[in-house]
Coordinates of C-alpha atoms and ligand atoms in Angstrom, one line a residue:
M1487 CA 79.3 53.9 97.1
W1488 CA 80.8 50.5 95.5
N1489 CA 78.0 50.8 93.2
F1490 CA 78.7 54.4 92.1
N1491 CA 82.4 54.0 91.6
T1492 CA 82.0 50.8 89.4
N1493 CA 79.1 52.2 87.6
I1494 CA 79.0 56.0 87.7
T1495 CA 75.3 57.0 86.7
E1496 CA 73.3 60.2 88.1
H1497 CA 70.9 57.5 89.5
N1498 CA 73.8 55.7 91.6
R1499 CA 75.0 59.2 92.7
Q1500 CA 71.9 60.1 93.9
I1501 CA 71.6 57.1 96.2
M1502 CA 75.2 57.2 97.5
V1503 CA 75.0 61.0 98.6
N1504 CA 71.5 60.0 100.2
K1505 CA 73.1 57.1 101.8
S1506 CA 76.1 59.1 103.2
V1507 CA 73.8 61.5 105.0
E1508 CA 72.0 58.5 106.6
V1509 CA 75.4 57.0 107.6
A1510 CA 76.4 60.5 109.0
Q1511 CA 73.0 60.6 111.0
I1512 CA 74.2 57.1 112.7
E1513 CA 77.5 58.1 113.5
K1514 CA 76.1 61.3 114.9
E1515 CA 73.8 59.6 117.2
W1516 CA 76.4 57.1 118.4
A1517 CA 78.7 60.0 119.3
R1518 CA 75.8 61.8 120.9
R1519 CA 74.9 58.8 123.0
A1520 CA 78.4 58.2 124.2
N1521 CA 78.9 61.7 125.3
A1522 CA 75.5 62.0 126.8
R1523 CA 75.8 58.8 128.9
F1524 CA 79.5 58.3 129.9
D1525 CA 81.9 60.7 131.5
W1526 CA 84.1 58.6 129.4
E1527 CA 87.5 60.8 129.5
K1528 CA 87.4 60.2 133.2
L1529 CA 87.6 56.4 132.9
K1530 CA 90.7 54.3 133.9
D1531 CA 90.7 51.7 131.5
S1532 CA 93.0 53.3 128.5
Y1533 CA 91.5 50.5 126.1
I1534 CA 88.0 51.8 126.6
V1535 CA 88.7 55.5 126.5
R1536 CA 90.4 54.6 123.2
Q1537 CA 87.2 53.4 122.0
F1538 CA 85.2 56.2 123.1
K1539 CA 87.6 58.5 121.6
K1540 CA 87.4 57.0 118.1
I1541 CA 83.4 56.8 118.3
T1542 CA 83.1 60.4 119.0
H1543 CA 85.6 61.7 116.5
I1544 CA 83.1 61.2 113.3
G1545 CA 85.0 63.5 110.7
I1546 CA 82.6 65.3 108.3
A1547 CA 79.6 63.5 109.9
A1548 CA 79.9 66.1 112.6
M1549 CA 78.6 68.9 110.5
K1550 CA 75.5 70.2 112.1
D1551 CA 73.6 71.9 109.3
E1552 CA 72.3 68.8 107.3
S1553 CA 71.7 70.5 104.1
K1554 CA 75.3 71.6 103.9
L1555 CA 76.5 68.1 104.7
Q1556 CA 74.5 66.8 101.7
R1557 CA 75.8 69.8 99.3
L1558 CA 79.3 68.8 100.4
N1559 CA 78.6 65.3 99.6
H1560 CA 77.4 66.1 96.4
V1561 CA 80.2 68.4 95.5
M1562 CA 82.5 65.4 96.4
S1563 CA 80.8 63.3 93.9
E1564 CA 80.7 65.8 91.4
M1565 CA 84.6 66.4 91.5
E1566 CA 85.2 62.6 91.6
E1567 CA 82.9 62.3 88.3
I1568 CA 84.9 64.9 86.4
Y1569 CA 87.9 63.3 87.2
S1570 CA 86.9 59.7 86.4
G1571 CA 85.0 61.1 83.2
G1572 CA 88.2 62.7 82.0
K1573 CA 89.0 62.1 78.5
V1574 CA 91.6 63.6 75.9
C1575 CA 91.5 63.9 72.4
L1576 CA 94.5 64.4 70.8
S1577 CA 95.5 66.2 67.6
T1578 CA 96.2 62.8 66.1
G1579 CA 92.5 62.2 66.2
D1580 CA 92.5 59.6 69.0
C1581 CA 90.8 59.9 72.5
H1582 CA 91.8 58.3 75.7
A1583 CA 90.9 58.2 79.3
L1584 CA 93.7 58.1 81.8
E1585 CA 93.6 54.5 82.3
P1586 CA 95.2 52.5 80.4
G1587 CA 95.4 55.1 77.4
L1588 CA 97.1 58.3 78.7
T1589 CA 99.0 56.3 81.2
R1590 CA 100.6 54.0 78.4
L1591 CA 101.2 56.9 76.4
L1592 CA 103.1 58.8 78.9
A1593 CA 105.0 55.6 80.0
T1594 CA 106.2 54.7 76.2
S1595 CA 106.2 57.9 74.2
R1596 CA 109.3 60.0 74.0
D1597 CA 107.8 62.5 71.5
Y1598 CA 108.4 65.8 73.4
D1599 CA 105.3 67.7 71.6
L1600 CA 103.0 64.5 72.1
L1601 CA 103.5 64.2 75.9
Q1602 CA 103.3 68.1 76.3
E1603 CA 100.0 67.8 74.5
V1604 CA 98.7 64.8 76.8
W1605 CA 99.8 66.7 80.0
V1606 CA 98.2 70.0 79.1
K1607 CA 94.7 68.5 77.9
W1608 CA 94.5 66.2 81.0
R1609 CA 94.6 69.3 83.1
E1610 CA 92.0 71.0 80.9
V1611 CA 89.7 68.2 81.3
T1612 CA 90.1 67.6 85.1
G1613 CA 91.4 70.4 87.4
K1614 CA 90.3 73.2 85.2
K1615 CA 86.7 72.1 85.4
M1616 CA 86.6 71.8 89.0
K1617 CA 88.3 74.7 90.4
N1618 CA 85.2 76.7 91.6
L1619 CA 83.7 73.1 93.0
Y1620 CA 86.9 72.9 94.8
S1621 CA 86.7 76.4 96.7
E1622 CA 83.3 75.6 97.6
F1623 CA 84.4 72.2 99.0
V1624 CA 87.0 73.8 101.2
E1625 CA 84.4 75.8 102.8
L1626 CA 82.0 73.2 103.2
I1627 CA 84.7 70.4 104.8
N1628 CA 86.1 73.3 107.2
E1629 CA 82.9 74.2 108.7
A1630 CA 82.1 70.1 109.0
H1631 CA 85.4 69.6 110.7
R1632 CA 85.1 72.9 112.9
D1633 CA 81.7 71.4 114.1
G1634 CA 83.5 68.4 115.1
G1635 CA 86.0 70.4 117.3
Y1636 CA 89.0 71.1 115.1
S1637 CA 90.3 74.3 113.9
D1638 CA 90.3 73.0 110.4
T1639 CA 90.5 70.1 108.0
A1640 CA 94.1 69.9 108.3
A1641 CA 93.9 69.6 111.9
A1642 CA 91.5 66.8 111.7
W1643 CA 93.7 65.0 109.4
K1644 CA 96.9 65.4 111.2
S1645 CA 95.3 64.3 114.5
K1646 CA 95.0 60.7 113.1
Y1647 CA 98.8 60.4 114.0
E1648 CA 98.4 61.0 117.4
S1649 CA 101.6 62.7 117.8
E1650 CA 102.6 66.6 118.8
T1651 CA 105.5 66.6 116.7
F1652 CA 104.3 64.8 113.6
E1653 CA 104.9 67.9 111.3
Q1654 CA 108.4 68.7 112.6
D1655 CA 109.3 64.6 112.2
I1656 CA 108.1 64.7 108.7
E1657 CA 109.8 67.5 107.9
D1658 CA 113.2 66.4 109.6
L1659 CA 112.7 63.2 107.2
F1660 CA 112.2 65.0 104.3
I1661 CA 115.4 67.1 104.9
Q1662 CA 117.5 64.1 105.6
L1663 CA 116.6 62.4 102.4
G1664 CA 116.6 65.5 100.2
P1665 CA 120.5 64.9 99.1
L1666 CA 119.5 61.5 97.8
Y1667 CA 116.7 63.1 95.6
K1668 CA 118.9 66.0 94.4
Q1669 CA 121.5 63.1 93.0
L1670 CA 119.0 61.3 91.4
H1671 CA 117.5 64.5 90.1
A1672 CA 120.8 65.4 88.5
F1673 CA 121.4 62.2 86.8
V1674 CA 117.9 62.0 85.4
R1675 CA 118.5 65.7 84.1
R1676 CA 121.6 65.0 82.4
K1677 CA 119.8 61.9 80.6
L1678 CA 116.6 63.7 79.4
M1679 CA 118.8 66.4 78.3
S1680 CA 120.6 64.3 76.0
V1681 CA 117.3 62.7 74.9
Y1682 CA 115.3 65.9 74.4
G1683 CA 118.2 68.7 73.8
K1684 CA 119.2 71.2 76.2
D1685 CA 117.4 74.0 74.8
K1686 CA 114.2 72.4 76.1
F1687 CA 115.3 72.8 79.5
P1688 CA 115.1 76.1 81.8
T1689 CA 118.6 77.3 83.2
S1690 CA 117.3 77.3 86.5
G1691 CA 117.7 73.7 86.7
H1692 CA 114.2 72.3 86.6
I1693 CA 113.0 69.5 84.4
P1694 CA 110.0 70.1 82.5
A1695 CA 107.1 68.2 84.2
H1696 CA 105.9 66.4 81.2
L1697 CA 109.1 64.2 80.8
F1698 CA 109.1 61.8 83.6
G1699 CA 106.6 59.0 82.1
N1700 CA 104.1 60.0 84.6
M1701 CA 101.1 62.2 84.5
W1702 CA 102.1 64.0 88.0
S1703 CA 106.0 63.4 87.5
Q1704 CA 105.7 61.6 90.9
Q1705 CA 107.4 58.2 90.1
W1706 CA 109.8 57.9 87.1
N1707 CA 110.0 54.0 86.6
S1708 CA 108.8 54.3 82.9
L1709 CA 112.1 56.1 82.1
L1710 CA 113.9 53.0 83.0
D1711 CA 114.8 52.3 79.3
L1712 CA 116.5 55.7 78.8
L1713 CA 118.1 55.5 82.1
Q1714 CA 119.4 51.9 82.9
P1715 CA 123.3 52.4 83.1
Y1716 CA 124.3 48.9 82.1
D1717 CA 123.3 46.7 79.1
K1718 CA 121.6 43.6 81.1
E1719 CA 118.5 42.1 81.1
S1720 CA 116.0 44.8 82.1
V1721 CA 114.6 44.5 85.7
D1722 CA 111.4 45.8 84.2
V1723 CA 109.4 42.5 83.5
T1724 CA 106.4 43.9 81.5
P1725 CA 107.6 42.1 78.3
A1726 CA 108.2 38.8 80.4
M1727 CA 104.6 38.9 81.7
K1728 CA 103.2 39.8 78.3
E1729 CA 105.0 36.9 76.7
Q1730 CA 103.7 34.4 79.3
N1731 CA 100.3 35.7 78.7
Y1732 CA 99.7 37.2 82.3
T1733 CA 96.1 38.3 83.1
A1734 CA 94.9 40.3 85.8
L1735 CA 93.7 37.2 87.6
K1736 CA 97.1 35.7 87.2
M1737 CA 98.6 38.8 88.8
F1738 CA 96.2 38.7 91.8
Q1739 CA 97.0 35.0 92.2
V1740 CA 100.7 35.8 92.2
S1741 CA 100.3 38.2 94.9
D1742 CA 98.0 36.0 96.9
E1743 CA 100.2 33.2 96.9
F1744 CA 103.2 35.5 98.5
F1745 CA 101.0 36.4 101.3
Q1746 CA 100.3 32.9 102.0
S1747 CA 103.8 31.8 101.6
L1748 CA 104.5 33.9 104.6
G1749 CA 101.7 32.0 106.6
M1750 CA 99.5 35.2 106.2
L1751 CA 95.7 35.0 105.1
K1752 CA 94.6 34.0 101.9
M1753 CA 91.8 36.2 100.1
P1754 CA 88.4 35.2 100.8
K1755 CA 85.9 33.7 98.4
A1756 CA 83.9 37.0 98.4
F1757 CA 87.1 38.9 97.2
W1758 CA 87.5 36.6 94.1
E1759 CA 83.6 36.9 93.2
H1760 CA 82.9 40.7 93.7
S1761 CA 86.3 42.2 93.0
M1762 CA 86.6 44.3 89.7
I1763 CA 90.1 43.7 88.6
E1764 CA 89.6 44.6 84.9
K1765 CA 88.1 47.8 83.2
P1766 CA 84.4 46.8 82.3
K1767 CA 83.2 48.0 78.9
G1768 CA 80.2 50.0 78.3
R1769 CA 79.9 51.8 81.7
Q1770 CA 81.9 54.7 83.3
V1771 CA 83.8 53.7 86.4
Q1772 CA 86.3 55.1 88.8
C1773 CA 89.6 53.4 87.6
H1774 CA 91.8 54.5 90.2
A1775 CA 92.8 51.5 92.3
S1776 CA 91.3 51.0 95.8
A1777 CA 90.7 48.4 98.4
W1778 CA 87.2 48.1 99.9
N1779 CA 86.3 46.6 103.4
F1780 CA 82.3 46.2 103.7
Y1781 CA 82.9 45.7 107.5
N1782 CA 80.8 42.4 107.6
K1783 CA 83.7 40.2 108.1
K1784 CA 83.3 38.4 104.8
D1785 CA 83.0 41.2 102.1
F1786 CA 86.2 42.7 100.7
R1787 CA 87.1 43.9 97.4
V1788 CA 89.6 45.5 95.1
K1789 CA 88.7 47.7 92.3
Q1790 CA 91.6 47.9 89.6
C1791 CA 91.8 48.6 86.0
T1792 CA 94.5 46.5 86.0
D1793 CA 97.1 46.8 82.9
V1794 CA 99.5 43.9 82.4
T1795 CA 102.7 45.6 83.6
M1796 CA 105.1 45.3 86.3
S1797 CA 104.2 48.5 87.6
D1798 CA 100.3 47.1 88.0
L1799 CA 101.8 44.0 89.5
I1800 CA 103.2 46.2 92.1
T1801 CA 100.1 48.0 92.9
V1802 CA 98.1 44.7 92.9
H1803 CA 100.2 43.8 96.0
H1804 CA 99.8 47.2 97.5
E1805 CA 96.1 46.9 97.0
M1806 CA 96.1 43.2 98.3
G1807 CA 98.2 44.8 101.4
H1808 CA 95.1 46.8 102.4
I1809 CA 92.9 43.8 102.2
E1810 CA 95.2 41.4 104.1
Y1811 CA 95.1 44.3 106.8
Y1812 CA 91.3 44.2 106.7
L1813 CA 91.1 40.6 107.2
M1814 CA 93.8 40.7 110.1
Y1815 CA 91.7 43.1 112.3
K1816 CA 88.3 42.1 111.3
D1817 CA 87.5 40.8 114.7
K1818 CA 88.4 43.8 116.7
P1819 CA 85.9 46.5 117.7
I1820 CA 84.7 48.4 114.6
V1821 CA 86.4 51.4 115.9
F1822 CA 89.7 49.6 115.8
Q1823 CA 89.2 48.3 112.5
N1824 CA 91.8 50.8 111.1
G1825 CA 95.5 51.2 110.3
A1826 CA 97.8 51.8 113.5
N1827 CA 98.0 55.1 111.4
P1828 CA 97.1 55.5 107.7
G1829 CA 100.8 55.3 106.7
F1830 CA 101.0 51.7 107.9
H1831 CA 97.9 50.9 105.8
E1832 CA 99.6 52.0 102.6
A1833 CA 102.9 50.3 103.6
V1834 CA 101.8 46.7 103.9
G1835 CA 101.6 45.6 100.3
D1836 CA 104.4 47.7 99.4
V1837 CA 106.6 45.9 102.0
L1838 CA 106.0 42.7 100.2
A1839 CA 106.4 44.2 96.8
L1840 CA 110.0 45.2 98.2
S1841 CA 110.8 41.5 98.2
V1842 CA 109.0 40.6 95.0
S1843 CA 110.6 43.1 93.0
T1844 CA 114.2 41.8 93.6
P1845 CA 115.8 39.9 90.7
K1846 CA 116.6 37.1 92.7
H1847 CA 112.6 37.0 93.3
L1848 CA 111.6 37.4 89.9
Q1849 CA 113.8 34.7 88.9
K1850 CA 112.1 32.3 91.5
I1851 CA 108.8 33.2 89.8
N1852 CA 110.2 32.6 86.2
L1853 CA 109.9 36.4 85.1
L1854 CA 113.4 36.8 84.8
K1855 CA 115.9 34.4 83.0
N1856 CA 119.5 35.3 83.6
V1857 CA 119.9 37.0 86.9
V1858 CA 123.9 37.7 87.6
D1859 CA 124.9 38.5 90.8
D1860 CA 127.3 41.5 89.9
K1861 CA 127.8 45.2 90.9
E1862 CA 126.6 46.3 87.7
S1863 CA 123.2 44.4 87.8
D1864 CA 122.9 45.7 91.6
I1865 CA 123.2 49.4 90.1
N1866 CA 120.7 48.8 87.4
F1867 CA 118.2 47.3 89.9
M1868 CA 118.6 49.8 92.6
L1869 CA 118.4 52.8 90.0
S1870 CA 114.9 51.2 89.0
M1871 CA 113.8 51.4 92.8
A1872 CA 115.0 54.6 93.1
L1873 CA 112.9 55.9 90.4
D1874 CA 109.9 54.6 92.3
K1875 CA 110.8 55.2 95.9
I1876 CA 113.0 58.1 96.1
A1877 CA 111.6 60.1 93.1
F1878 CA 108.4 60.0 95.0
L1879 CA 109.5 61.7 98.3
P1880 CA 108.9 65.3 97.4
F1881 CA 105.8 64.8 95.8
G1882 CA 104.3 62.7 98.8
Y1883 CA 105.3 65.7 101.0
L1884 CA 104.0 68.5 99.1
M1885 CA 100.6 67.3 98.2
D1886 CA 99.5 67.9 101.8
Q1887 CA 101.8 71.0 102.1
W1888 CA 99.4 72.4 99.5
R1889 CA 96.1 71.0 101.2
W1890 CA 97.3 72.2 104.7
S1891 CA 97.7 75.7 103.5
V1892 CA 94.5 75.5 101.5
F1893 CA 92.7 74.6 104.5
S1894 CA 94.0 76.8 107.1
G1895 CA 93.1 79.8 104.7
E1896 CA 96.7 80.8 104.3
T1897 CA 96.3 80.0 100.4
P1898 CA 93.1 81.6 99.2
P1899 CA 91.3 80.4 95.9
S1900 CA 92.9 83.3 94.0
Q1901 CA 96.6 81.7 94.6
Y1902 CA 95.5 77.8 94.5
N1903 CA 97.5 77.2 91.3
E1904 CA 100.4 79.7 92.1
K1905 CA 101.0 77.9 95.4
W1906 CA 101.0 74.7 94.0
W1907 CA 103.7 75.4 91.5
Q1908 CA 105.6 77.0 94.2
L1909 CA 105.7 73.9 95.8
R1910 CA 106.2 71.6 92.7
C1911 CA 109.2 73.7 91.4
K1912 CA 110.8 73.9 94.9
Y1913 CA 110.6 70.5 96.3
Q1914 CA 110.5 68.3 93.1
G1915 CA 112.6 70.6 91.0
I1916 CA 110.3 70.2 87.9
S1917 CA 108.5 73.2 86.0
P1918 CA 105.3 73.2 84.1
P1919 CA 106.2 73.1 80.3
V1920 CA 103.8 75.9 79.5
M1921 CA 102.4 78.9 81.3
R1922 CA 100.0 78.4 84.0
S1923 CA 97.6 80.7 85.3
E1924 CA 94.6 81.0 87.9
D1925 CA 92.3 79.7 85.4
D1926 CA 94.1 76.5 85.7
F1927 CA 93.9 74.2 88.7
D1928 CA 96.7 71.8 88.2
P1929 CA 96.3 70.0 91.8
G1930 CA 93.0 68.8 90.7
A1931 CA 94.5 66.8 87.9
K1932 CA 95.5 64.3 90.5
Y1933 CA 93.0 62.1 92.0
H1934 CA 93.8 62.6 95.6
I1935 CA 92.4 66.2 95.3
P1936 CA 89.0 65.6 94.2
A1937 CA 88.6 62.4 96.0
N1938 CA 89.8 64.3 99.0
T1939 CA 92.1 61.3 100.1
P1940 CA 94.7 62.6 102.5
Y1941 CA 98.2 62.1 101.1
I1942 CA 101.0 62.5 103.6
R1943 CA 100.1 58.9 104.5
Y1944 CA 102.0 57.8 101.2
F1945 CA 105.1 59.9 102.4
V1946 CA 105.1 58.2 105.9
S1947 CA 104.7 54.7 104.2
F1948 CA 107.6 55.1 101.9
I1949 CA 110.0 55.9 104.8
I1950 CA 108.4 53.2 107.2
Q1951 CA 108.2 50.2 104.9
F1952 CA 112.0 50.2 104.6
Q1953 CA 112.0 50.2 108.3
F1954 CA 109.5 47.1 108.0
H1955 CA 111.5 45.7 105.2
K1956 CA 114.6 45.6 107.5
A1957 CA 112.8 44.2 110.5
L1958 CA 111.2 41.4 108.6
C1959 CA 114.4 40.6 106.5
K1960 CA 116.1 40.0 109.9
A1961 CA 113.3 37.9 111.2
A1962 CA 113.5 35.8 107.7
N1963 CA 117.3 35.5 108.8
Q1964 CA 118.5 37.5 105.6
T1965 CA 122.0 38.7 105.9
G1966 CA 122.9 40.1 102.7
P1967 CA 122.5 43.8 101.7
L1968 CA 118.9 45.0 102.3
H1969 CA 118.1 45.6 98.6
T1970 CA 118.8 42.0 98.1
C1971 CA 116.6 40.6 100.7
D1972 CA 113.4 38.5 99.9
I1973 CA 111.2 37.3 102.7
Y1974 CA 109.2 34.9 100.3
R1975 CA 108.2 31.8 102.4
S1976 CA 109.4 33.0 105.9
K1977 CA 107.0 32.1 108.4
E1978 CA 108.7 34.2 111.0
A1979 CA 108.6 37.4 108.8
G1980 CA 104.9 36.8 108.2
K1981 CA 104.5 36.3 111.9
L1982 CA 106.1 39.5 112.9
L1983 CA 103.9 41.4 110.5
S1984 CA 100.7 39.7 111.2
D1985 CA 100.8 40.5 114.9
V1986 CA 101.2 44.0 114.3
L1987 CA 98.2 43.9 111.7
K1988 CA 96.1 42.1 114.0
L1989 CA 96.3 45.3 116.7
G1990 CA 94.3 47.5 113.9
S1991 CA 94.3 50.8 115.5
S1992 CA 93.8 49.6 119.1
K1993 CA 97.2 50.8 120.3
P1994 CA 98.9 54.0 119.3
W1995 CA 100.9 53.7 116.2
E1996 CA 104.3 54.0 118.2
Y1997 CA 103.6 50.8 120.0
A1998 CA 103.0 49.0 116.6
M1999 CA 106.0 50.5 115.6
E2000 CA 108.1 49.3 118.5
K2001 CA 106.7 45.9 118.2
I2002 CA 108.0 45.4 114.6
V2003 CA 111.2 47.4 114.2
G2004 CA 112.0 47.9 118.1
S2005 CA 111.8 51.5 118.2
R2006 CA 109.0 54.0 118.3
K2007 CA 110.2 56.6 115.8
M2008 CA 110.0 56.9 112.3
D2009 CA 113.5 56.8 110.8
A2010 CA 115.3 57.5 107.3
A2011 CA 118.1 55.3 108.3
P2012 CA 116.8 52.1 106.4
V2013 CA 116.1 54.0 103.3
M2014 CA 119.5 55.3 103.4
E2015 CA 120.9 51.9 103.8
Y2016 CA 119.1 50.1 101.3
F2017 CA 120.1 52.8 98.5
K2018 CA 123.7 53.5 99.7
P2019 CA 125.5 51.8 96.9
L2020 CA 123.5 53.4 94.5
I2021 CA 123.9 57.2 96.2
D2022 CA 127.5 56.5 96.0
W2023 CA 127.5 55.5 92.4
L2024 CA 125.4 58.6 91.5
V2025 CA 127.7 61.2 93.3
E2026 CA 130.7 59.6 91.2
Q2027 CA 128.4 59.9 88.0
N2028 CA 127.4 63.4 88.9
S2029 CA 130.9 64.6 90.1
Q2030 CA 131.3 66.3 86.7
D2031 CA 128.0 68.2 87.1
E2032 CA 128.5 71.7 88.4
S2033 CA 124.9 72.4 88.7
I2034 CA 123.2 69.9 90.9
G2035 CA 119.9 71.1 92.3
W2036 CA 117.9 73.9 91.1
E2037 CA 116.6 77.2 92.2
D2038 CA 113.8 77.6 94.6
E2039 CA 111.5 79.7 92.2
C2040 CA 109.7 78.5 89.1
P2041 CA 111.3 79.6 85.7
M2042 CA 109.4 81.2 82.9
P2043 CA 108.0 78.4 80.7
P2044 CA 110.6 77.8 77.8
T2045 CA 109.9 79.8 74.7
G2046 CA 110.3 78.8 71.0
H2047 CA 108.4 75.3 71.2
S2048 CA 105.5 76.5 72.9
T2049 CA 104.8 79.8 72.2
Q2050 CA 101.6 79.1 70.6
L2051 CA 100.4 77.0 73.5
S2052 CA 102.1 79.7 76.2
A2053 CA 100.1 82.2 74.3
R2054 CA 97.0 80.8 74.4
F2055 CA 97.3 80.2 78.1
C2056 CA 98.3 83.5 79.2
L2057 CA 95.1 84.9 77.7
I2058 CA 93.1 83.3 79.2
G2059 CA 84.8 60.1 101.6
I2060 CA 81.6 61.0 101.9
L2061 CA 82.6 57.4 103.7
T2062 CA 86.1 58.0 102.6
F2063 CA 87.3 55.8 105.6
L2064 CA 85.7 53.1 103.7
T2065 CA 88.4 53.0 101.1
M2066 CA 92.1 52.6 100.9
V2067 CA 93.5 54.0 97.7
I2068 CA 96.8 53.6 95.9
F2069 CA 99.1 56.8 95.6
Ligands
LIG3245 C1 74.2 50.7 86.6 O1 73.5 51.6 87.0 C2 72.3 51.6 86.3 C3 71.5 52.5 87.3 O2 71.9 53.9 87.1 C4 71.8 50.3 86.3 O3 70.4 50.6 85.5 C5 72.5 49.3 85.5 O4 71.9 48.1 85.4 C6 73.8 49.1 86.2 N1 75.0 48.6 85.6 C7 75.5 47.5 85.9 C8 76.3 46.9 84.8 O5 75.5 47.3 87.1
LIG3246 ZN1 96.7 52.3 99.0

């Protein structure tokens, strides 16, 4: 699997598909023996029962028909290959992969037509090419999970959260935070209108999806240069990193040092020897950043095509957070070598990054020079954080709304793209820049769809990381406003976090939650507390804007500029438990 992902060839794919069938056989055999030899559900010791539960829930390995399991694995690897091989040739003549080429272009270009070309063409070379594979995949994976005793794949995924009220809880959190997102959306829309012209925006209130500096409009940090309200030293330290000749290695060292400053575990030797932290030349690789556990207590690796930017520095912390979790629970029984829930696993590195991103900390590590402590700098900083953390919420919410509805059969293949855009328009308030049809398959242009990585974990993570941050800041005796807290060098904060990571999945996540934050529930209050000053400021900035929000329905794509394109468009895991990937 590692070999395939870092060296995509037909040969390596074949090996991987065969291996995953072997692994499935082993898992199936263990589960069979556990069920045959023990009446485990009747045992008294809940720790033992919990282990049995995990041994017998084996995911897609439960598929009874082996040739179908093989086919499922094959289909998944084909979709991944399409995605990772996606290359876009622009009308200017140059061709780019997603990383680093297209990502950089989207982040830095402010040319409306060029951005639109990139946006459209990426979807042509990825999603569109896998639409048929995806509907076959849905059939197959549902059958696998039904063989495992679930009603469909969505039910299997949700079961990881061990909560009857999970979906409702998620919805409640989303509703609570909706008003924050609306304020940010209105502010960004006004700025973008002044850059690109009002005529480019539909009257429904939506923002064209290609203008956010990000392929999926999921995080908007790259727009900071357009949006930063006060003229101060930018909190985006990318230029400083370049000036100081930062390398991928240096970025990983900075992150490792932060973990160690908290008294947490340092990255082991094998990590430095075997990780792939730069994009290699001369072979196709899956660039999407991920963290790997080889379950032998020694070998842990990150795979990342690191670019020297602040946003990648944050990603480095994110991935290293996964490794830290792996290291902390490596002595637990194998079935407990997992996150308390999937959201916990995604939150670890991000929690540290909340401290790393503060101007105070960036100054400590010499990436910012003139840090002033005033209201204006505060707003600049909080806006940059909101473009990451608040902008993400509806996207994090809707990805699996779409998949749950696909897996349950509510959305059939003939409505895949329509349903996708319904959700995108409704929740994110964005719209496709050109006409879309069922010939397109826009969900497939996002890594986690072909890679079949569940996504609600990121939404959960973006909520609970602020709960964790608040708890750790308290442990670190930080008394100022939440957004200024930096837990660097606090052994107390490190211990609080470590104690929870060491549990792995041996206890239900509510238990882990209580240990760290003192309550058993997910809670949006710390996010609100963190951003309160910014939200007040945004409300004031938006007070002249009568049209905050947007209509539920998607608008028709704008005419004029893009008629030519629109017209054209009208015509026409395996072992996923091994890896943890970035959003
Ligand atoms: C990539 O895989 C092929 C086998 O398909 C192998 O011959 C080649 O040496 C591998 N390249 C690297 C750099 O590992
Ligand atoms: Zn991750």
